[in-house]
Amino acid sequence: MKNFTLSAFLLTFIAINFSIAQNKIDSNKLFGKELTEANKQSIEETGFIRCGSSEYEQYLKQTNPNRATSEEFENWIAPKIQELKAQRANSPSVVITIPVIFHIFTDGFGPENLSQATIQAQLDQLNIDYANAAGSPFASAADTEIQFCLAKQDENGAPLAEFGINRVTTYGGGPFSTGNFETTYKPATQWDPTSYFNIWVADITGGVLGYAQFPDNSGLAGLNPTGGAANTDGVVVLYSSVGSVANPNPNGGQYASGRTLTHEAGHWLGLRHIWGDTTSCNNDDFCADTPDSTGSNFGCPTGTDNCIFDGLGNDMIENYMDYTDDTCMNTFTADQKLRIDAVMANSPRRMELATSIACNEATVYNLDGRVEINSLNLIDCGTTITPEITLTNMGNNTITSATISYFLDTDTPSTYPWTGSLAMNQSEIITLPSIDLTSGNHIFNVELVNPNGSTDLNPSNDIDTSNSFAAFYDTATIEFELIPDDYGSETTWEFRDSSNTILYSGGPYTNNDSTPVNDTFTVTIGECYTFTINDSFGDGICCAYGNGSYELRTDNNDVIFAGGAFDNQENVVVSVNNLSVDSFSLANTISIYPNPTTDVLNIKATNNNLPESYKVYNMLGQLVASKTILNDSDLAVSTSNYSNGMYFIKIEKEGNVLSLPFIKK
């Protein structure tokens, strides 16, 4: 199912990305964290931050309190490694193939719009490097028995036009800040991390070549009530680093041969830098067959031994987990392989990948129609939507007729009869009749019913639903709070009425001052307002250079919009009117997680404001489960006995109903 982000009736969010030539490198911080000594040196030596994974891990621990510390992770993985050693003495290991999806951020032009051939070259380099086929001179070098394949099908099982590639054009070609990638772009574009190794490729600001999310241990991390870091799991690399030794990227310089991704994939698989991000000679990467070092190496040095008393010889500058140039790298060791094996056998979202079928040829059904929401054609502060959808034939048989069922929230569905002729892979855009909106929060749903008067053989793509969108607000004031990032001098904002008159404004602010800024906007019933926040550098106010944010609230303290991760500018459009009824804004207080789910679906209610009941329906509209909610324990919905597929959970509170889709896997 595709989630459609709706710019909504009386609340519209517009993110505008402008291409900028600047490339801000903060010599002190990344993700709001102090740079490691290795990265400070990296900037001095190369002008780049070779790897941002260490700073990113600190950021994840701050934003995800349940995430394991390094010590906790090592205490967890050490016995797993010993168990594997004992097992391998009696039986050989097997090659694990990991499906890969490259999310390429592009406006369709320019060098960041990498070709299928470039992606294939990068994949080939990964497989060479992880198979110990790059010509390592070391006896300790090992085939990790990890290989990678380009996904052939998307999350719905439909065939990919370009294997392993998801071109993301929603946000333009960048450049993009690392903070925005974490808070906005990765969660919005990630594919199921239990089925795909997600790799985001983009024009990244700050001189960062790449960074990875270190794996979780199964006891602590990534499992907090908000899903933790699961929705950002993967690797981000600079587009110019994608390539191979045989086919280097023409824009990549000494980092053109694909070893940035080899390095970052190593972190994603549990490997640490060979010097352990310390200045001591104490085997801080927890691999006894990598010579100890007190720091990173650059270029292609020879005869460097930072720890002459460890008896292991010179620094292994050829190791993929050092900072040397791409063409100098050629080695993973046997102990590094064991760490990877332990992660792949035990770590959440890693251990499931071995059974993923994403690289299999997609199943093609005889009768398979797909419906997707293109646009709701919503005008700012308007009162109607005119949905535009796309009907696509994904099957072998020509589709000549179908019924389109559509509805808001839990309203009685309306139907639209369609006739035509769609051969396999052909599409048609259909404009549905306009729908009048009322106050409150809404979700638009569309479903394909009975193509050719028969049963669709692949119901997983027969339903699409919009994100929740809000109607007008009943408020006399709008409360505004801003927390600047470290570069407050770049931030300004304005609050305008429908005649474009500036009613309130603020900024620029003082650098390195996170003192909250508060203001109250007096508003008039029947008026439409636009709040605009600007960042002159183009990297928003969160989170690469401080955790800045802003929030707009009603006089009842209901959140209208909260943000901070944008590029040059972000706009929020708000209409003010009287509510026809005392509406409980379910969509602002209720959410579900994890989605997709395999066992338990959790309902999250803010401020302990419990809903009254829920009902679960399958795609045929049949009631699967229902429950009256009396306490927090009733918010856990067991889905273990559900068949795989899409469902809707309808959550009720004070006569209002919120309908949310979820997938059982």
XYZ file of C-alpha atoms in Angstrom:
665
model
C 0.000 0.000 0.000
C 1.233 3.470 -0.823
C 0.742 6.191 1.753
C -0.322 9.456 0.129
C 0.699 12.578 2.023
C -2.185 14.987 1.777
C -1.892 18.755 1.779
C -5.126 19.228 3.520
C -8.348 21.167 3.854
C -7.581 24.136 6.062
C -4.189 22.733 7.046
C -1.641 22.492 4.307
C 1.966 21.581 4.695
C 4.226 22.575 1.827
C 7.915 21.751 1.924
C 9.864 23.687 -0.680
C 13.360 22.522 -1.505
C 15.761 24.878 -3.217
C 19.057 23.767 -4.677
C 21.942 25.492 -2.959
C 25.594 25.649 -3.799
C 26.817 25.979 -0.234
C 28.199 23.007 1.648
C 28.317 23.859 5.344
C 30.824 21.761 7.278
C 30.621 22.321 11.007
C 34.119 21.512 12.230
C 32.689 20.741 15.654
C 29.377 18.909 15.306
C 27.339 16.419 13.266
C 23.765 15.445 14.214
C 24.240 17.991 16.987
C 27.085 15.900 18.428
C 30.749 16.688 18.834
C 32.764 15.303 15.930
C 35.083 12.414 16.657
C 38.785 13.146 16.443
C 38.900 10.957 13.318
C 36.313 13.120 11.587
C 37.975 16.352 12.635
C 41.130 15.001 11.059
C 39.143 13.793 8.049
C 37.975 17.340 7.343
C 41.538 18.615 7.624
C 42.977 15.854 5.426
C 40.281 15.504 2.749
C 37.618 18.186 3.137
C 35.059 15.443 3.830
C 33.612 13.674 6.843
C 34.535 10.133 5.803
C 31.898 8.466 7.991
C 29.247 9.975 10.260
C 28.157 6.715 11.899
C 29.726 7.381 15.313
C 28.024 10.768 15.719
C 24.813 9.298 14.335
C 24.884 6.539 16.959
C 25.134 9.175 19.697
C 22.176 10.994 18.148
C 20.139 7.751 18.055
C 20.852 7.076 21.721
C 19.622 10.543 22.594
C 16.415 10.279 20.572
C 15.791 6.610 21.389
C 16.380 6.031 25.126
C 15.874 2.255 24.853
C 18.729 1.901 22.415
C 21.618 -0.201 23.718
C 24.895 1.409 24.702
C 28.073 0.165 23.044
C 28.958 -1.764 26.190
C 25.517 -3.394 26.338
C 25.736 -4.365 22.687
C 29.195 -5.906 23.097
C 28.099 -7.807 26.208
C 25.207 -9.178 24.160
C 27.113 -10.085 21.008
C 30.247 -11.602 22.583
C 28.619 -14.899 23.667
C 26.796 -15.067 20.326
C 30.153 -14.988 18.564
C 31.502 -17.765 20.776
C 28.437 -19.899 20.041
C 29.026 -19.422 16.320
C 32.688 -20.418 16.653
C 31.636 -23.672 18.291
C 29.005 -24.337 15.640
C 31.385 -23.636 12.753
C 33.819 -26.219 14.099
C 31.275 -28.897 13.193
C 29.396 -27.458 10.234
C 30.165 -24.903 7.541
C 28.412 -21.578 7.268
C 26.225 -20.680 4.315
C 26.077 -17.661 2.051
C 23.349 -15.160 2.984
C 21.994 -12.956 0.212
C 20.508 -9.619 1.280
C 17.946 -7.818 -0.941
C 18.856 -4.175 -1.555
C 16.720 -1.197 -2.504
C 18.461 2.061 -3.471
C 16.278 5.116 -2.770
C 17.724 7.638 -5.234
C 16.739 11.231 -4.404
C 16.571 13.233 -7.607
C 14.633 15.792 -9.594
C 15.167 13.612 -12.653
C 18.246 15.469 -13.832
C 21.838 15.995 -12.821
C 24.595 13.686 -11.597
C 22.624 12.520 -8.549
C 20.110 10.771 -10.853
C 22.241 7.625 -10.994
C 21.690 5.132 -13.796
C 20.774 1.487 -13.447
C 24.301 0.673 -14.699
C 25.892 2.716 -11.893
C 23.735 0.988 -9.294
C 24.667 -2.393 -10.750
C 28.357 -1.431 -10.623
C 27.999 -0.510 -6.952
C 26.250 -3.786 -6.188
C 28.985 -5.702 -7.995
C 31.601 -3.903 -5.881
C 29.776 -4.782 -2.678
C 29.743 -8.433 -3.668
C 33.428 -8.381 -4.624
C 34.386 -6.781 -1.331
C 32.264 -9.009 0.891
C 33.416 -12.157 -0.953
C 37.133 -11.412 -0.368
C 37.622 -11.086 -4.115
C 39.399 -7.718 -4.133
C 42.930 -9.085 -3.784
C 43.681 -8.873 -0.065
C 47.300 -9.673 0.843
C 46.442 -10.841 4.384
C 46.152 -14.443 5.570
C 43.439 -13.281 7.981
C 41.282 -12.005 5.111
C 37.928 -13.777 4.870
C 34.944 -14.217 2.633
C 32.141 -12.853 4.806
C 29.665 -15.071 2.947
C 27.377 -12.061 2.658
C 26.151 -11.186 -0.813
C 23.700 -8.578 -2.012
C 21.018 -8.675 -4.707
C 18.918 -5.958 -6.322
C 15.274 -6.262 -5.319
C 13.007 -7.295 -8.184
C 9.697 -6.543 -6.529
C 8.292 -3.751 -4.426
C 6.604 -4.059 -1.043
C 3.316 -5.048 -2.673
C 4.952 -7.803 -4.701
C 4.721 -5.837 -7.953
C 7.685 -6.031 -10.355
C 10.175 -3.160 -10.255
C 10.810 -1.432 -13.568
C 14.419 -0.863 -12.479
C 15.784 -3.626 -10.286
C 16.870 -2.380 -6.892
C 15.870 1.235 -7.521
C 13.208 3.483 -6.017
C 13.576 6.942 -7.552
C 12.308 9.536 -5.083
C 11.321 12.744 -6.870
C 9.002 14.222 -4.217
C 11.724 16.320 -2.606
C 13.748 17.381 -5.633
C 17.469 16.885 -6.157
C 18.813 18.486 -2.975
C 21.246 19.160 -1.432
C 19.715 17.659 1.716
C 20.786 18.001 5.329
C 21.422 14.895 7.411
C 18.920 16.170 9.974
C 16.140 16.273 7.401
C 17.020 12.787 6.243
C 16.484 11.455 9.744
C 13.280 13.219 10.654
C 11.521 13.355 7.291
C 12.979 11.665 4.234
C 14.047 8.266 5.572
C 10.831 7.500 7.488
C 8.727 8.666 4.520
C 10.515 6.504 1.935
C 11.797 3.457 3.809
C 10.711 0.006 2.657
C 10.145 -2.808 5.140
C 13.571 -3.231 6.806
C 12.890 -6.906 7.510
C 12.704 -7.523 3.757
C 15.065 -4.898 2.273
C 18.441 -3.367 3.054
C 17.519 0.303 2.606
C 20.189 2.493 1.025
C 19.449 6.200 0.546
C 21.529 7.951 -2.134
C 21.445 11.737 -2.330
C 23.302 15.009 -2.552
C 24.030 15.450 1.159
C 25.222 18.697 2.731
C 27.950 19.038 5.316
C 30.658 17.152 3.466
C 29.378 13.810 4.784
C 30.218 10.819 2.565
C 27.952 8.420 4.407
C 26.608 7.062 7.667
C 24.878 3.892 8.827
C 22.565 2.710 11.559
C 24.367 0.220 13.774
C 22.316 -2.950 14.461
C 20.203 -3.378 17.574
C 20.474 -6.185 20.037
C 17.325 -8.242 20.469
C 16.915 -7.424 24.134
C 16.921 -3.656 24.249
C 17.078 -1.563 21.174
C 14.707 -0.381 18.503
C 11.693 -1.690 20.361
C 10.444 1.350 22.247
C 6.784 2.437 22.035
C 7.358 4.714 19.034
C 9.074 2.043 16.965
C 12.458 3.400 17.922
C 14.955 3.555 15.131
C 13.249 0.921 12.990
C 11.876 3.453 10.504
C 15.322 4.911 9.788
C 17.256 1.634 9.632
C 19.700 1.513 6.738
C 22.560 3.464 5.177
C 22.844 6.944 3.641
C 25.614 7.693 1.118
C 26.623 10.666 -0.990
C 25.626 10.080 -4.619
C 29.145 10.749 -5.929
C 30.554 7.867 -3.863
C 28.403 5.288 -5.667
C 30.375 3.310 -8.232
C 33.027 0.608 -8.424
C 36.732 0.094 -9.010
C 35.937 -0.954 -12.575
C 33.468 1.904 -13.108
C 34.288 4.789 -10.736
C 31.870 7.654 -10.308
C 33.160 10.617 -12.367
C 32.264 13.014 -9.523
C 33.769 11.037 -6.668
C 37.511 11.726 -6.664
C 39.347 9.376 -4.295
C 35.961 8.158 -3.007
C 34.513 7.177 -6.389
C 34.848 3.393 -6.280
C 31.973 2.329 -4.041
C 33.957 1.649 -0.865
C 31.940 4.232 1.105
C 28.965 1.903 0.871
C 31.150 -1.123 1.642
C 32.327 0.701 4.794
C 28.851 1.855 5.864
C 27.308 -1.557 5.167
C 29.993 -2.904 7.501
C 28.666 -0.676 10.299
C 25.106 -1.723 9.431
C 26.278 -5.322 9.870
C 27.879 -4.615 13.261
C 31.514 -3.752 12.457
C 33.337 -0.934 14.193
C 36.164 1.243 12.933
C 39.432 -0.660 13.221
C 40.725 1.808 15.827
C 37.488 1.487 17.816
C 36.942 5.262 17.891
C 39.454 5.513 20.747
C 43.081 6.550 21.024
C 44.194 3.412 22.889
C 45.759 0.125 21.722
C 43.170 -2.131 23.345
C 41.469 -3.993 20.455
C 38.574 -1.573 20.618
C 37.011 -2.925 17.435
C 36.650 -6.317 19.221
C 38.376 -8.169 16.371
C 41.654 -9.763 17.431
C 42.941 -10.176 13.878
C 42.852 -6.478 13.001
C 46.033 -4.745 14.263
C 45.385 -2.224 17.000
C 45.523 1.453 16.103
C 45.150 4.749 17.866
C 43.372 6.464 15.015
C 42.204 6.513 11.414
C 44.428 6.524 8.338
C 44.031 8.578 5.176
C 45.260 8.289 1.616
C 47.281 5.103 1.011
C 50.053 5.187 3.662
C 52.688 2.482 4.041
C 54.553 1.241 7.087
C 52.190 2.860 9.617
C 52.121 1.080 12.986
C 50.384 3.058 15.715
C 50.563 0.195 18.215
C 53.976 -1.415 17.857
C 53.582 -3.559 20.997
C 50.501 -5.507 19.907
C 52.636 -7.842 17.800
C 50.227 -7.667 14.855
C 52.311 -5.421 12.613
C 51.352 -2.315 10.707
C 47.895 -0.760 10.777
C 45.606 -2.629 8.384
C 45.042 0.410 6.187
C 43.580 -1.990 3.591
C 40.656 -2.802 5.880
C 37.290 -1.526 4.703
C 36.644 -0.131 8.197
C 39.542 2.369 8.047
C 39.354 5.867 6.469
C 41.790 5.291 3.596
C 41.079 5.981 -0.082
C 38.775 3.601 -1.950
C 41.524 2.104 -4.098
C 43.588 1.119 -1.024
C 40.840 -1.017 0.535
C 40.545 -4.776 0.028
C 40.083 -6.616 3.351
C 37.562 -7.957 5.823
C 39.018 -10.374 8.371
C 37.832 -13.673 9.843
C 36.887 -12.049 13.153
C 34.962 -9.336 11.339
C 33.110 -12.099 9.502
C 32.148 -13.700 12.831
C 30.692 -10.393 14.073
C 28.667 -10.091 10.881
C 27.456 -13.681 11.251
C 26.384 -13.066 14.838
C 24.443 -9.957 13.832
C 22.742 -11.694 10.910
C 21.711 -14.581 13.157
C 20.419 -12.540 16.100
C 19.759 -8.858 15.432
C 16.243 -7.547 14.767
C 15.589 -6.669 11.118
C 18.885 -8.308 10.112
C 18.009 -11.907 10.883
C 14.778 -11.748 8.854
C 16.560 -10.667 5.671
C 17.920 -14.131 4.909
C 14.379 -15.331 4.139
C 13.240 -12.268 2.197
C 11.840 -13.006 -1.272
C 12.332 -9.441 -2.544
C 14.935 -10.575 -5.107
C 12.649 -13.248 -6.544
C 10.801 -12.551 -9.748
C 7.486 -10.919 -8.898
C 4.389 -13.057 -9.278
C 2.227 -11.957 -12.194
C -1.453 -12.803 -11.818
C -3.942 -13.166 -14.619
C -6.330 -10.639 -13.074
C -4.628 -7.974 -10.979
C -5.698 -4.336 -10.849
C -4.004 -1.689 -8.718
C -5.487 1.565 -7.479
C -3.468 4.526 -6.142
C -4.323 8.024 -4.962
C -2.567 10.651 -7.084
C -4.033 13.846 -5.678
C -7.037 15.090 -3.765
C -6.917 18.409 -5.666
C -7.275 20.338 -2.469
C -7.124 24.120 -2.499
C -5.724 25.830 0.587
C -8.561 26.578 2.976
C -11.039 25.053 0.561
C -14.077 23.005 1.484
C -14.029 20.172 -1.070
C -11.720 17.543 -2.484
C -11.832 16.149 -6.006
C -9.827 12.932 -5.765
C -7.698 11.840 -8.695
C -6.658 8.196 -8.752
C -4.709 5.907 -11.072
C -6.013 2.502 -12.119
C -3.258 0.189 -13.382
C -3.458 -3.294 -14.849
C -0.707 -5.366 -13.225
C -1.950 -8.700 -14.602
C -1.919 -10.704 -17.799
C -5.591 -10.261 -18.701
C -6.900 -7.003 -20.171
C -9.140 -5.118 -17.728
C -12.257 -3.703 -19.347
C -14.406 -2.811 -16.340
C -14.201 -2.204 -12.609
C -15.995 -0.525 -9.747
C -14.158 2.136 -7.751
C -15.393 2.378 -4.170
C -14.440 5.523 -2.254
C -15.338 7.162 1.046
C -14.219 9.523 3.791
C -13.444 8.086 7.215
C -16.206 5.575 8.019
C -18.854 7.064 5.724
C -20.962 4.847 3.513
C -18.915 4.189 0.356
C -19.849 5.730 -2.975
C -19.108 3.878 -6.191
C -17.779 4.936 -9.565
C -18.261 2.552 -12.496
C -15.303 2.440 -14.858
C -15.114 0.933 -18.331
C -12.282 0.980 -20.816
C -9.434 -1.227 -21.963
C -6.156 -1.591 -20.056
C -3.565 -4.110 -21.210
C -0.814 -5.272 -18.852
C 1.127 -2.352 -17.268
C -1.211 0.239 -18.781
C -2.775 2.908 -16.551
C -5.582 5.419 -16.640
C -6.106 8.470 -14.443
C -9.651 8.727 -13.080
C -11.129 11.873 -11.535
C -13.825 11.051 -8.979
C -16.741 13.348 -8.087
C -16.081 16.157 -5.610
C -16.658 15.525 -1.912
C -17.775 18.207 0.546
C -15.757 18.308 3.755
C -16.858 18.954 7.295
C -14.845 20.099 10.298
C -12.507 17.665 11.973
C -9.902 15.204 10.787
C -10.437 13.039 7.726
C -8.982 10.091 5.848
C -9.855 9.392 2.224
C -10.086 5.756 1.155
C -10.365 4.180 -2.288
C -10.785 0.524 -3.258
C -10.868 -1.406 -6.517
C -13.802 -3.829 -6.606
C -14.586 -6.657 -9.019
C -12.374 -5.953 -12.036
C -13.973 -7.554 -15.083
C -16.853 -8.506 -12.802
C -14.625 -11.056 -11.054
C -12.299 -11.443 -8.069
C -8.944 -9.678 -8.130
C -6.290 -12.338 -7.606
C -3.922 -9.949 -5.812
C -5.958 -7.940 -3.289
C -2.858 -6.412 -1.632
C -2.889 -3.439 -4.031
C -6.656 -2.929 -4.272
C -6.848 -0.323 -1.494
C -5.143 3.016 -0.987
C -5.669 5.543 1.761
C -4.542 9.086 2.423
C -2.848 10.290 5.554
C -5.075 12.026 8.067
C -5.815 15.645 7.226
C -7.389 18.332 9.361
C -10.344 20.627 8.861
C -10.517 24.188 10.167
C -9.789 25.073 13.758
C -12.081 26.687 16.316
C -9.687 28.976 18.149
C -9.304 32.645 19.047
C -5.504 32.501 19.101
C -2.671 30.460 17.683
C 0.151 29.799 20.113
C 3.645 29.684 18.585
C 6.830 28.279 20.089
C 10.248 28.171 18.396
C 13.422 26.531 19.657
C 16.301 27.732 17.434
C 19.133 25.438 16.357
C 22.812 26.319 16.735
C 22.556 28.741 13.799
C 19.709 30.976 14.948
C 21.016 33.778 12.721
C 19.740 31.804 9.711
C 16.125 31.579 10.993
C 13.265 33.994 10.301
C 9.466 33.545 10.232
C 6.255 35.360 9.243
C 2.540 34.963 9.921
C 0.341 36.395 7.120
C -3.401 36.717 6.489
C -5.184 35.943 3.212
C -4.344 39.389 1.799
C -0.638 38.574 2.333
C -0.298 41.178 5.069
C 2.395 40.291 7.609
C 0.726 40.253 11.033
C 3.574 38.807 13.066
C 7.235 38.057 12.358
C 10.484 37.175 14.066
C 14.185 36.442 13.702
C 16.997 36.260 12.964
C 18.204 34.973 16.330
C 21.506 34.562 18.132
C 23.718 31.590 17.269
C 24.163 28.886 19.906
C 21.181 30.140 21.901
C 18.351 27.604 22.213
C 16.178 29.790 24.451
C 12.530 29.171 23.406
C 10.754 31.946 21.510
C 7.015 32.243 22.224
C 4.326 34.371 20.604
C 0.530 34.499 20.438
C -1.271 35.215 17.146
C -4.769 36.674 17.459
C -6.942 35.241 14.663
C -10.368 35.945 13.184
C -13.128 33.452 12.390
C -13.438 32.836 8.668
C -9.871 33.908 7.854
C -7.107 31.848 6.226
C -3.539 32.303 7.498
C -0.099 31.200 6.330
C 2.835 30.643 8.654
C 6.228 30.594 6.909
C 9.567 29.700 8.476
C 12.830 30.268 6.583
C 16.386 29.038 6.934
C 18.799 31.161 4.910
C 21.344 28.365 4.593
C 18.802 25.798 3.457
C 19.187 23.068 6.100
C 16.199 23.731 8.374
C 16.520 23.872 12.146
C 16.747 20.173 12.958
C 18.758 18.124 13.550
C 22.278 18.226 12.121
C 23.234 21.441 13.916
C 21.092 21.344 17.023
C 17.626 19.963 17.764
C 15.622 23.021 16.773
C 11.846 22.812 16.344
C 8.690 24.861 16.158
C 5.049 24.268 17.032
C 1.695 25.906 16.340
C -1.181 25.173 18.772
C -4.795 26.212 19.291
C -5.950 28.005 22.432
C -6.993 24.553 23.704
C -3.385 23.403 23.290
C -4.202 21.086 20.359
C -1.206 20.801 18.062
C -1.870 22.268 14.607
C 1.595 21.519 13.274
C 5.036 20.699 14.643
C 8.166 20.743 12.526
C 11.803 21.689 12.151
C 13.203 19.390 9.473
C 12.961 21.311 6.211
C 15.375 22.898 3.774
C 15.009 26.578 2.816
C 11.392 27.093 3.730
C 8.290 25.481 5.179
C 4.690 26.764 5.008
C 1.687 25.843 7.146
C -1.746 27.050 6.067
C -4.402 27.317 8.794
C -8.073 28.258 8.476
C -10.082 29.385 11.491
C -13.826 28.842 11.881
C -16.447 27.632 14.318
C -16.799 23.898 14.683
C -20.277 22.606 13.969
C -19.850 20.041 16.748
C -17.523 19.537 19.674
C -15.049 17.421 17.768
C -12.516 15.149 19.405
C -9.424 15.258 17.193
C -8.645 11.583 17.195
C -6.009 11.849 14.502
C -3.975 14.237 16.675
C -4.041 11.940 19.704
C -4.194 8.374 18.377
C -1.639 6.368 16.390
C -0.747 2.713 15.830
C 2.572 0.845 15.725
C 4.370 -1.156 14.433
C 2.968 -1.056 10.921
C 3.428 -3.550 9.292
C 2.953 -5.850 12.291
C 3.703 -9.523 12.753
C 2.255 -10.239 16.181
C 0.870 -7.295 18.173
C -0.512 -3.977 16.914
C -0.350 -1.265 19.573
C -2.699 1.692 19.865
C -0.934 4.769 21.235
C -3.065 7.377 23.024
C -1.420 10.641 24.068
C -1.923 12.097 27.533
C -3.453 8.779 28.692
C -6.670 9.822 26.957
C -7.922 6.315 26.214
C -10.281 5.718 23.308
C -13.472 3.821 24.102
C -13.277 0.863 21.725
C -11.847 -0.528 18.522
C -12.998 -2.768 15.702
C -10.794 -4.514 13.139
C -12.053 -5.207 9.604
C -10.478 -7.143 6.762
C -10.423 -5.928 3.168
C -13.823 -7.500 2.510
C -15.377 -5.362 5.227
C -15.804 -8.342 7.568
C -15.460 -7.716 11.300
C -12.369 -9.566 12.540
C -12.149 -8.334 16.129
C -13.671 -5.789 18.497
C -12.967 -4.708 22.045
C -14.065 -2.188 24.642
C -11.004 -0.372 25.985
C -10.939 -0.206 29.752
C -7.224 0.171 30.503
C -3.805 0.362 28.868
C -3.555 -3.390 28.416
C -6.523 -3.242 26.022
C -4.460 -1.100 23.631
C -2.476 -4.157 22.485
C -4.262 -5.843 19.578
C -3.153 -9.424 18.975
C -2.813 -10.121 15.242
C -0.976 -13.450 15.511
C -3.975 -15.391 14.174
C -4.710 -12.977 11.300
C -3.932 -13.975 7.730
C -1.305 -11.865 5.997
C -2.748 -8.832 4.253
C -4.274 -5.411 4.808
C -6.764 -4.528 7.557
C -8.477 -1.433 8.961
C -8.765 -0.660 12.645
C -11.571 1.737 13.557
C -10.984 3.468 16.878
C -13.913 5.205 18.613
C -14.002 8.057 21.095
C -16.964 10.264 22.076
C -18.925 9.455 18.944
C -15.974 10.044 16.605
C -14.253 7.293 14.639
C -10.682 7.171 13.321
C -10.012 4.538 10.647
C -6.386 3.506 10.164
C -5.000 0.898 7.763
C -2.350 -1.611 8.789
C -0.613 -4.592 7.254
C -0.211 -7.997 8.899
C 2.888 -9.917 7.822
